[in-house]
Coordinates of C-alpha atoms in Angstrom, one line a residue:
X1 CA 19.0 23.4 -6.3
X2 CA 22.5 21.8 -7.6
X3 CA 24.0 19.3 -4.9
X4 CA 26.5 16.5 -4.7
X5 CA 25.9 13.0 -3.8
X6 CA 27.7 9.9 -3.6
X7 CA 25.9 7.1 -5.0
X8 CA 27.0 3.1 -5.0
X9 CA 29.1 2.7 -8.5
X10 CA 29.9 -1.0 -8.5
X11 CA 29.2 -4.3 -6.2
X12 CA 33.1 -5.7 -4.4
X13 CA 31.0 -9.3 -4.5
X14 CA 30.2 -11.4 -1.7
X15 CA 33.7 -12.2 -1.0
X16 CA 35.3 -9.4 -2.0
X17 CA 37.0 -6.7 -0.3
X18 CA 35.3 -3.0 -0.8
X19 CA 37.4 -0.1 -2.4
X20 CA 36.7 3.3 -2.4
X21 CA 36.0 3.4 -6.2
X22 CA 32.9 0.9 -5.5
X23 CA 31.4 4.6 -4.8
X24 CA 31.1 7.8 -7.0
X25 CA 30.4 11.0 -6.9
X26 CA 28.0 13.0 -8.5
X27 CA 26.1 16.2 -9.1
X28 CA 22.7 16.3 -9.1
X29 CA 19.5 18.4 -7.8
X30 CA 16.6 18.8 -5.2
X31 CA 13.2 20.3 -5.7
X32 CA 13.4 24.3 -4.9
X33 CA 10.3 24.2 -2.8
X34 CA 9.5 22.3 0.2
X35 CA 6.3 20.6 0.5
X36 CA 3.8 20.4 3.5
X37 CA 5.7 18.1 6.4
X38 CA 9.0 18.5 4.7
X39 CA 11.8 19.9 5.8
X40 CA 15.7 20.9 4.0
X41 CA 18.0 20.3 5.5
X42 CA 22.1 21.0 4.8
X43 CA 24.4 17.8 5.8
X44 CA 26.6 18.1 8.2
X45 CA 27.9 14.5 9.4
X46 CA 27.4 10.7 7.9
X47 CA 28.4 8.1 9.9
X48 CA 30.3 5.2 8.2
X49 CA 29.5 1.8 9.8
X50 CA 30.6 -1.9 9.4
X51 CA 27.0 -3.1 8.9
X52 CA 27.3 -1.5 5.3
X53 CA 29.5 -3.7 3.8
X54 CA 26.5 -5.8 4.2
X55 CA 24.2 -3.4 2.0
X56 CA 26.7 -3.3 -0.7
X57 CA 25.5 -7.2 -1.4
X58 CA 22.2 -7.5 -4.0
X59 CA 21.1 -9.9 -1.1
X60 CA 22.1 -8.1 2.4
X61 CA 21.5 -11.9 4.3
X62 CA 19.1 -9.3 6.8
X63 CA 15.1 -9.1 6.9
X64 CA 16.0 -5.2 8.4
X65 CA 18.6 -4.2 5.7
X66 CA 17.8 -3.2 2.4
X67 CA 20.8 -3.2 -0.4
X68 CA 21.9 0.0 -2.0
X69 CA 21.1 -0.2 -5.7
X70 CA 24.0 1.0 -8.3
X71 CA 23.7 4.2 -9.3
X72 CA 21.2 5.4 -6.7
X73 CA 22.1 7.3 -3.5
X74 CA 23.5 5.8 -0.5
X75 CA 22.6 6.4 2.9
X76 CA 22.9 5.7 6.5
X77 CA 22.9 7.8 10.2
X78 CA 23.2 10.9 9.3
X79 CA 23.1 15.1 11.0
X80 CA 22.0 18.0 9.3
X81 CA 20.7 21.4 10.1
X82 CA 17.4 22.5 9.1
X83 CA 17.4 25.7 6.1
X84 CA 13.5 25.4 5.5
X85 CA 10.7 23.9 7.2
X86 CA 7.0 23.0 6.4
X87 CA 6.6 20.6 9.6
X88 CA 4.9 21.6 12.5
X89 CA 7.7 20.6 15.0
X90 CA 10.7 21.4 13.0
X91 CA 12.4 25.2 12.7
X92 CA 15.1 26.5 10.5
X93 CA 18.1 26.3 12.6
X94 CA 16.9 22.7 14.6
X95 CA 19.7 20.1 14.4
X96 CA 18.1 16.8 13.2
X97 CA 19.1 13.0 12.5
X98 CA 17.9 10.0 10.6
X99 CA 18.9 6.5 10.0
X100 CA 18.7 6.8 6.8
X101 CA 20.3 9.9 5.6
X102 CA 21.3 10.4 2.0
X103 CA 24.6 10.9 1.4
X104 CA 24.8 14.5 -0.5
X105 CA 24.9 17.7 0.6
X106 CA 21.5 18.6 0.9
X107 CA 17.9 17.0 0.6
X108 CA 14.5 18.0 1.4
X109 CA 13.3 14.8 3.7
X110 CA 10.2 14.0 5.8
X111 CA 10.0 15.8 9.3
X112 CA 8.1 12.9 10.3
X113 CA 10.9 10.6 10.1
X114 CA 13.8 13.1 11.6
X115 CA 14.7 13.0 15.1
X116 CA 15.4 16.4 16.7
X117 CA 18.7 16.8 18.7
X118 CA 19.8 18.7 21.7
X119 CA 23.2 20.0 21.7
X120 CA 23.6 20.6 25.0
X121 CA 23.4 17.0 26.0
X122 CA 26.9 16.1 24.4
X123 CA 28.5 19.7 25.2
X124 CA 28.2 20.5 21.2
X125 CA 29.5 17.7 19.7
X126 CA 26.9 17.1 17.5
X127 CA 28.9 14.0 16.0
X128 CA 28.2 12.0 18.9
X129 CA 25.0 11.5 18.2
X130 CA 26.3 9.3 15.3
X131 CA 28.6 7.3 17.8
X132 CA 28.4 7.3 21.5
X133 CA 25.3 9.0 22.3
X134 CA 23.8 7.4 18.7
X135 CA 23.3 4.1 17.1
X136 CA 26.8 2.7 18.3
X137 CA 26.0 3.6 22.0
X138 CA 23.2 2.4 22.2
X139 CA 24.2 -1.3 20.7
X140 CA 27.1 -1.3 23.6
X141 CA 25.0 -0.2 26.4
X142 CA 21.5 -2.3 25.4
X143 CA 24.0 -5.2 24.2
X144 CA 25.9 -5.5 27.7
X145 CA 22.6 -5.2 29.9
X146 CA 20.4 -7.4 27.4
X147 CA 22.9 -9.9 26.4
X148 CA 26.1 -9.8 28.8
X149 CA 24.2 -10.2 32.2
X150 CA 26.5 -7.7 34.1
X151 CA 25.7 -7.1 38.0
X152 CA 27.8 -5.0 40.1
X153 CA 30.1 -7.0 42.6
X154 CA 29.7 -10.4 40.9
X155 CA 33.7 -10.0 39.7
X156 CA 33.0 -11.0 36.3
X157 CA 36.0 -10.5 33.5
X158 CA 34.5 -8.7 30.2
X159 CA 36.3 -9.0 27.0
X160 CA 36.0 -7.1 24.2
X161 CA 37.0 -8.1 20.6
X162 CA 37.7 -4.7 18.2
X163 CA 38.0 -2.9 20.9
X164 CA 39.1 0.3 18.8
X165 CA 36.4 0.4 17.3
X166 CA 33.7 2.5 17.3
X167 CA 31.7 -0.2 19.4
X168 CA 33.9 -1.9 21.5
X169 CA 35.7 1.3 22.5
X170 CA 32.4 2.3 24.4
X171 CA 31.3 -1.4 24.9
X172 CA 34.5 -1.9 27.5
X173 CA 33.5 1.6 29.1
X174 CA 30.2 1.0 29.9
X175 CA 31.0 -2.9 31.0
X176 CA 33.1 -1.3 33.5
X177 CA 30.4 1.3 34.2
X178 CA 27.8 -1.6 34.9
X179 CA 29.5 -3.6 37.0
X180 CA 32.6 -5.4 35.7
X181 CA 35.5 -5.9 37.7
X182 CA 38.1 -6.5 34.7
X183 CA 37.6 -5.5 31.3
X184 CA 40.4 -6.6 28.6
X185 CA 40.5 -5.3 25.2
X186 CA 42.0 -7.1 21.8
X187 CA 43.1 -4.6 19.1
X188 CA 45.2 -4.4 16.0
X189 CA 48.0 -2.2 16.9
X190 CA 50.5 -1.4 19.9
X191 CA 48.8 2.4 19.7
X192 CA 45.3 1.3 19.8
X193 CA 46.0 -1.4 22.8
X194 CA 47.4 1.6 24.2
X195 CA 44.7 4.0 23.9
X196 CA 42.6 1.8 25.3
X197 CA 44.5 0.8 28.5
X198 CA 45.7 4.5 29.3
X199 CA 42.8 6.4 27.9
X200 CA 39.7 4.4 28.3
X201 CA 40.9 2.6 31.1
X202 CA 40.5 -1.1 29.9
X203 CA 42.8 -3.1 32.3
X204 CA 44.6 -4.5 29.4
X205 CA 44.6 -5.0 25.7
X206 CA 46.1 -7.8 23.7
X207 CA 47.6 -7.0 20.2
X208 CA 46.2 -10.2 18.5
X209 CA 48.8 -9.7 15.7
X210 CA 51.4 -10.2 18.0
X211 CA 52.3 -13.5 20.2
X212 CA 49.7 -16.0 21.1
X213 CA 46.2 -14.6 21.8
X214 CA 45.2 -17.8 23.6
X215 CA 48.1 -17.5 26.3
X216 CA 47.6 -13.8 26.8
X217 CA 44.4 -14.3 27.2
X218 CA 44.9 -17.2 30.2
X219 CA 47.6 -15.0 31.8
X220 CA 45.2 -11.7 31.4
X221 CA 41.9 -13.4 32.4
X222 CA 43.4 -16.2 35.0
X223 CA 39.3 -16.7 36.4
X224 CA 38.3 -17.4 32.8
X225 CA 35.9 -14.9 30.9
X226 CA 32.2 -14.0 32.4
X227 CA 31.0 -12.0 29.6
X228 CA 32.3 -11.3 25.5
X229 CA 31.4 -8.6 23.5
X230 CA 32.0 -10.1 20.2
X231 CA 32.7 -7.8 17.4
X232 CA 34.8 -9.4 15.0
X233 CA 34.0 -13.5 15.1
X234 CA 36.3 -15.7 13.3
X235 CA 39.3 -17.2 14.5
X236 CA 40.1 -14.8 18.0
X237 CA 36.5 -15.3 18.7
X238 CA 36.7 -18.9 18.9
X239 CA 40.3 -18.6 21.6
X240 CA 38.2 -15.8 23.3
X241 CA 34.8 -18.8 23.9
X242 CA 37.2 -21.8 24.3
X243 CA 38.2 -19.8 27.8
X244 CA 34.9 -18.8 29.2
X245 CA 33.2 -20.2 32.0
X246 CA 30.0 -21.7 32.9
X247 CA 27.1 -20.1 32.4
X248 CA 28.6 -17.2 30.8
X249 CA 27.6 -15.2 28.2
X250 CA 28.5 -14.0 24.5
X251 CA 27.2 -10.4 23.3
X252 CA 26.6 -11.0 19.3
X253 CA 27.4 -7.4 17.9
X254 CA 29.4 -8.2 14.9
X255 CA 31.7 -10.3 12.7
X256 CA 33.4 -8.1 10.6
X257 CA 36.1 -10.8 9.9
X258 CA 33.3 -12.3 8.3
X259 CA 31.7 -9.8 6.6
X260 CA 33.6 -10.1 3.2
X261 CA 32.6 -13.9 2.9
X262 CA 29.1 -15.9 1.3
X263 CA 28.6 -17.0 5.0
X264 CA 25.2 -16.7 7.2
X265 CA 24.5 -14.9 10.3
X266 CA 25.7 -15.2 12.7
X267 CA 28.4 -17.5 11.2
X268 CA 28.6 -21.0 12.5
X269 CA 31.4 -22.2 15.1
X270 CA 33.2 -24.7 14.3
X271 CA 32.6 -27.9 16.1
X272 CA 35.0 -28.2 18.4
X273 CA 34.3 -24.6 19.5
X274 CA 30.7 -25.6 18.8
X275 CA 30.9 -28.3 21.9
X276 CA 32.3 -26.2 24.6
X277 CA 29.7 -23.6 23.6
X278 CA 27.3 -26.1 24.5
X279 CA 28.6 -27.8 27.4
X280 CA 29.4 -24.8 29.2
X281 CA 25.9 -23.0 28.4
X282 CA 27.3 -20.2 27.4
X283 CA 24.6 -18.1 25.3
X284 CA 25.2 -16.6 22.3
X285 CA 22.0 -15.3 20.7
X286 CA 22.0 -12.5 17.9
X287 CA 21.1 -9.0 19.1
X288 CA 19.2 -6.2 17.1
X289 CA 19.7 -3.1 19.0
X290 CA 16.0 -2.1 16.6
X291 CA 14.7 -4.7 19.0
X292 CA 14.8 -2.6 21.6
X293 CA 13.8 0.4 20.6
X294 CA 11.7 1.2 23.5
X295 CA 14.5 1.8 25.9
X296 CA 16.1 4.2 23.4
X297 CA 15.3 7.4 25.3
X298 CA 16.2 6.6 28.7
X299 CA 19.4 4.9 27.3
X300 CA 20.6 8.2 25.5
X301 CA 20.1 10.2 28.3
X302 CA 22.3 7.3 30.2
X303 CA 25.0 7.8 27.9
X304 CA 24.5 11.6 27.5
X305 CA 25.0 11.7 31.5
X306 CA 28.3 9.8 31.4
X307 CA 29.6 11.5 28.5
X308 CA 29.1 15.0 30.1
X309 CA 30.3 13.6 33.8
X310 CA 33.4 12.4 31.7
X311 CA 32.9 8.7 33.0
X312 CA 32.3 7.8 28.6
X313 CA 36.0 8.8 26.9
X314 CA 34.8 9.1 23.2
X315 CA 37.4 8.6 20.2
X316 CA 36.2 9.8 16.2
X317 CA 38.5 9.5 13.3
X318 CA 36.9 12.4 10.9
X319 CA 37.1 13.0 7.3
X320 CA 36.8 15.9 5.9
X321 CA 34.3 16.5 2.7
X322 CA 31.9 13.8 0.9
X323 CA 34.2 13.1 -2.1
X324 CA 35.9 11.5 0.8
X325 CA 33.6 8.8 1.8
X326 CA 34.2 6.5 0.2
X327 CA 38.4 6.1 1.3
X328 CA 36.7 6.8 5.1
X329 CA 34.6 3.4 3.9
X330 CA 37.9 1.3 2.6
X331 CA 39.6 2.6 5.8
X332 CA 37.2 1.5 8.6
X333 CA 36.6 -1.8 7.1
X334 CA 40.5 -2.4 6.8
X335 CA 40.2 -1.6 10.7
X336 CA 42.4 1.6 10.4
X337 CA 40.5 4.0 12.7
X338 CA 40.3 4.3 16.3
X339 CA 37.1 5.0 17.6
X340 CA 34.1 5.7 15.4
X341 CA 34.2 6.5 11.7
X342 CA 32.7 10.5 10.6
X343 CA 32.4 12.1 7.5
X344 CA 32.3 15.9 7.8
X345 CA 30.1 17.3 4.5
X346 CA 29.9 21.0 5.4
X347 CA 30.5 23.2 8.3

C-alpha cells in the first residue's frame, strides 16, 4: 500500500533555529496484510509540540526522549481511525491515539500500544484529544495540583508565561478552576493578550514586547505572585520569580526560549535570581507529566467534564495536509499560533 510520510531531512544544530525544510516528504509503503494484534489505521490528526525541537538534537538532553534519526519517520501524539483490525479490542471504525504516531498517512501499528477514544466526551472534536483533553491538558491540570499548590480561598495570584499557547492557554483556565483568585497571562501580541482576557477569562495579560514587564507585573500582581506556570524560562521568567512571595511555588513546564541553545534542563538561573529563589523557598522542581501517569484517567474525564460544561475555552490553530508539517513546525516554535498546534492529514 503506497503512503506519504514526512521524515526528519536535516539537523537545525543545537543552537539553531528549525525551518520547515529540516523535514521532507516522501512516498513510501506499508505491508498489505495486517498481522495478529495489529491494527491499520488512516491518520487523521498529528499534534505538533515544543518538546520536539528537542528530538531534532542527536543528543535530546532527556533519559524519556529519543531523537529522530535523518531520513526515518517522525512521530509524536497522533489520531487515526481504524480500516482493519486483528486485535481483540480494536474494530474497524474505533478512533485510536498514540504517543508516538508516525507521521504519514497510514500505518499498520500495534493495538497493544493504541489508546481507544470516545467521541462523545469532547462533543466530536476528536482533536482535543491531542490538546486539552490530551497530553497538553493533562501537563496543565497535573502540573498546577502537583507542583503549583492551589487551594480554593487561599487568594493566591497565578501567572502564566506563554499563555497562548497550547499549555498555558488551559494552564490559566484550570488555575482559575482550582482555586485561584487572580490569574495574569504574558503573551506576544495585543490579539493574543486579548484572547486571553476576553475569551478565557485571565484577569489580565501583559504583552511582554511592549513596555516594562517588571512594572506591569507589580501594578498587575500588587500581593506579589503565589504560583508560576513557567513555560518559556529566560529572561521574563526571571522578572516573573524576582516578584513572588514566600513559600511560593514555580510549575517547571517548559523553556522554549531556551530550547534553541547547548544549555541543560532545566536551565540554570542566574545568580542573582538564583538567591531570591532560595531565600524565599520558592520551589521549582522539574515536572514529567509521564510521572504521573496513574492519575491520567480520572484527570481526562476532569477535563472532558469542563470542556463539555464549557468552564475549559479551547483554542487550535490547524493546518491542513501533511506536506504542511513541517511550516505548522517553524510556526509554533516562532510562537505564531494561539492555542494548540494540529495538523489535519485526511478527512
Amino acid at each position: 500500500m503506497i503512503i506519504q510520510r514526512v521524515v526528519l531531512n536535516s539537523r537545525p544544530g543545537k543552537n539553531g533555529v528549525p525551518v520547515a525544510e529540516n523535514f521532507r516528504l516522501e512516498q513510501s509503503t506499508i505491508a498489505d496484510t495486517v498481522q495478529e494484534g495489529q491494527v491499520r489505521v488512516k491518520t487523521l490528526y498529528l499534534s505538533v509540540d515544543p518538546y520536539m525541537r528537542c528530538r531534532m538534537n542527536e543528543d535530546t538532553g532527556s533519559d524519556y526522549l529519543q531523537p529522530w534519526q535523518l531520513s526515518e519517520v517522525a512521530d509524536g501524539g497522533g489520531i487515526g481511525v481504524v480500516e482493519e483490525s486483528k486485535h481483540h479490542n480494536l474494530a474497524k471504525g474505533d478512533f485510536v491515539t498514540s504517543f508516538t504516531w508516525p507521521w504519514q498517512t497510514a500505518a499498520i501499528l500495534d493495538g497493544d500500544l493504541l489508546q481507544k477514544l470516545v467521541p462523545q466526551l469532547v462533543n466530536g472534536r476528536l482533536s482535543y484529544f491531542l490538546g486539552a483533553a490530551g497530553i497538553t491538558g493533562l501537563t496543565a491540570l497535573l502540573g498546577i495540583r502537583e507542583k503549583g499548590h492551589v487551594a480554593a480561598g487561599a487568594n493566591q495570584t497565578m501567572v502564566v508565561s506563554g499563555a497562548a499557547g497550547a499549555c498555558g492557554s488551559l494552564a490559566g483556565q484550570i488555575g482559575r478552576l482550582e482555586g485561584c483568585s487572580r490569574v495574569v497571562g504574558i503573551a506576544g501580541t495585543d490579539e493574543k493578550c486579548s484572547i486571553l482576557v476576553q475569551e478565557m477569562g485571565f484577569d489580565a495579560a501583559i504583552n511582554y514586547k511592549k513596555g516594562d514587564v517588571a512594572k506591569q507585573l507589580r501594578e498587575l500582581c500588587p500581593g506579589g505572585v503565589d504560583v508560576y506556570f513557567d513555560n518559556v524560562g529566560g529572561d521574563i521568567s526571571d522578572t516573573v520569580i524576582s516578584q513572588m512571595n514566600q513559600n511560593s511555588h514555580i510549575i517547571l513546564c517548559g523553556q522554549i526560549s531556551q530550547y534553541n541553545k547547548d544549555v541543560p534542563y532545566p536551565p540554570p538561573l542566574p545568580p542573582d535570581i538564583e538567591k531570591i529563589q532560595k531565600e524565599r523557598n520558592i520551589t521549582r522542581e522539574r515536572f514529567l507529566v509521564l510521572n504521573y501517569m496513574d492519575k491520567q484517567e480520572a484527570s481526562v474525564l476532569q477535563l472532558c467534564q469542563w470542556i463539555q460544561e464549557g468552564k475549559l475555552k479551547v483554542r487550535e490553530t490547524v493546518v491542513e495536509g501533511l506536506a504542511n508539517i513541517g511550516a505548522a513546525f517553524q510556526s509554533m516554535m516562532n510562537g505564531g499560533n494561539i492555542g494548540k498546534q494540529i495538523v489535519s492529514v485526511s478527512k
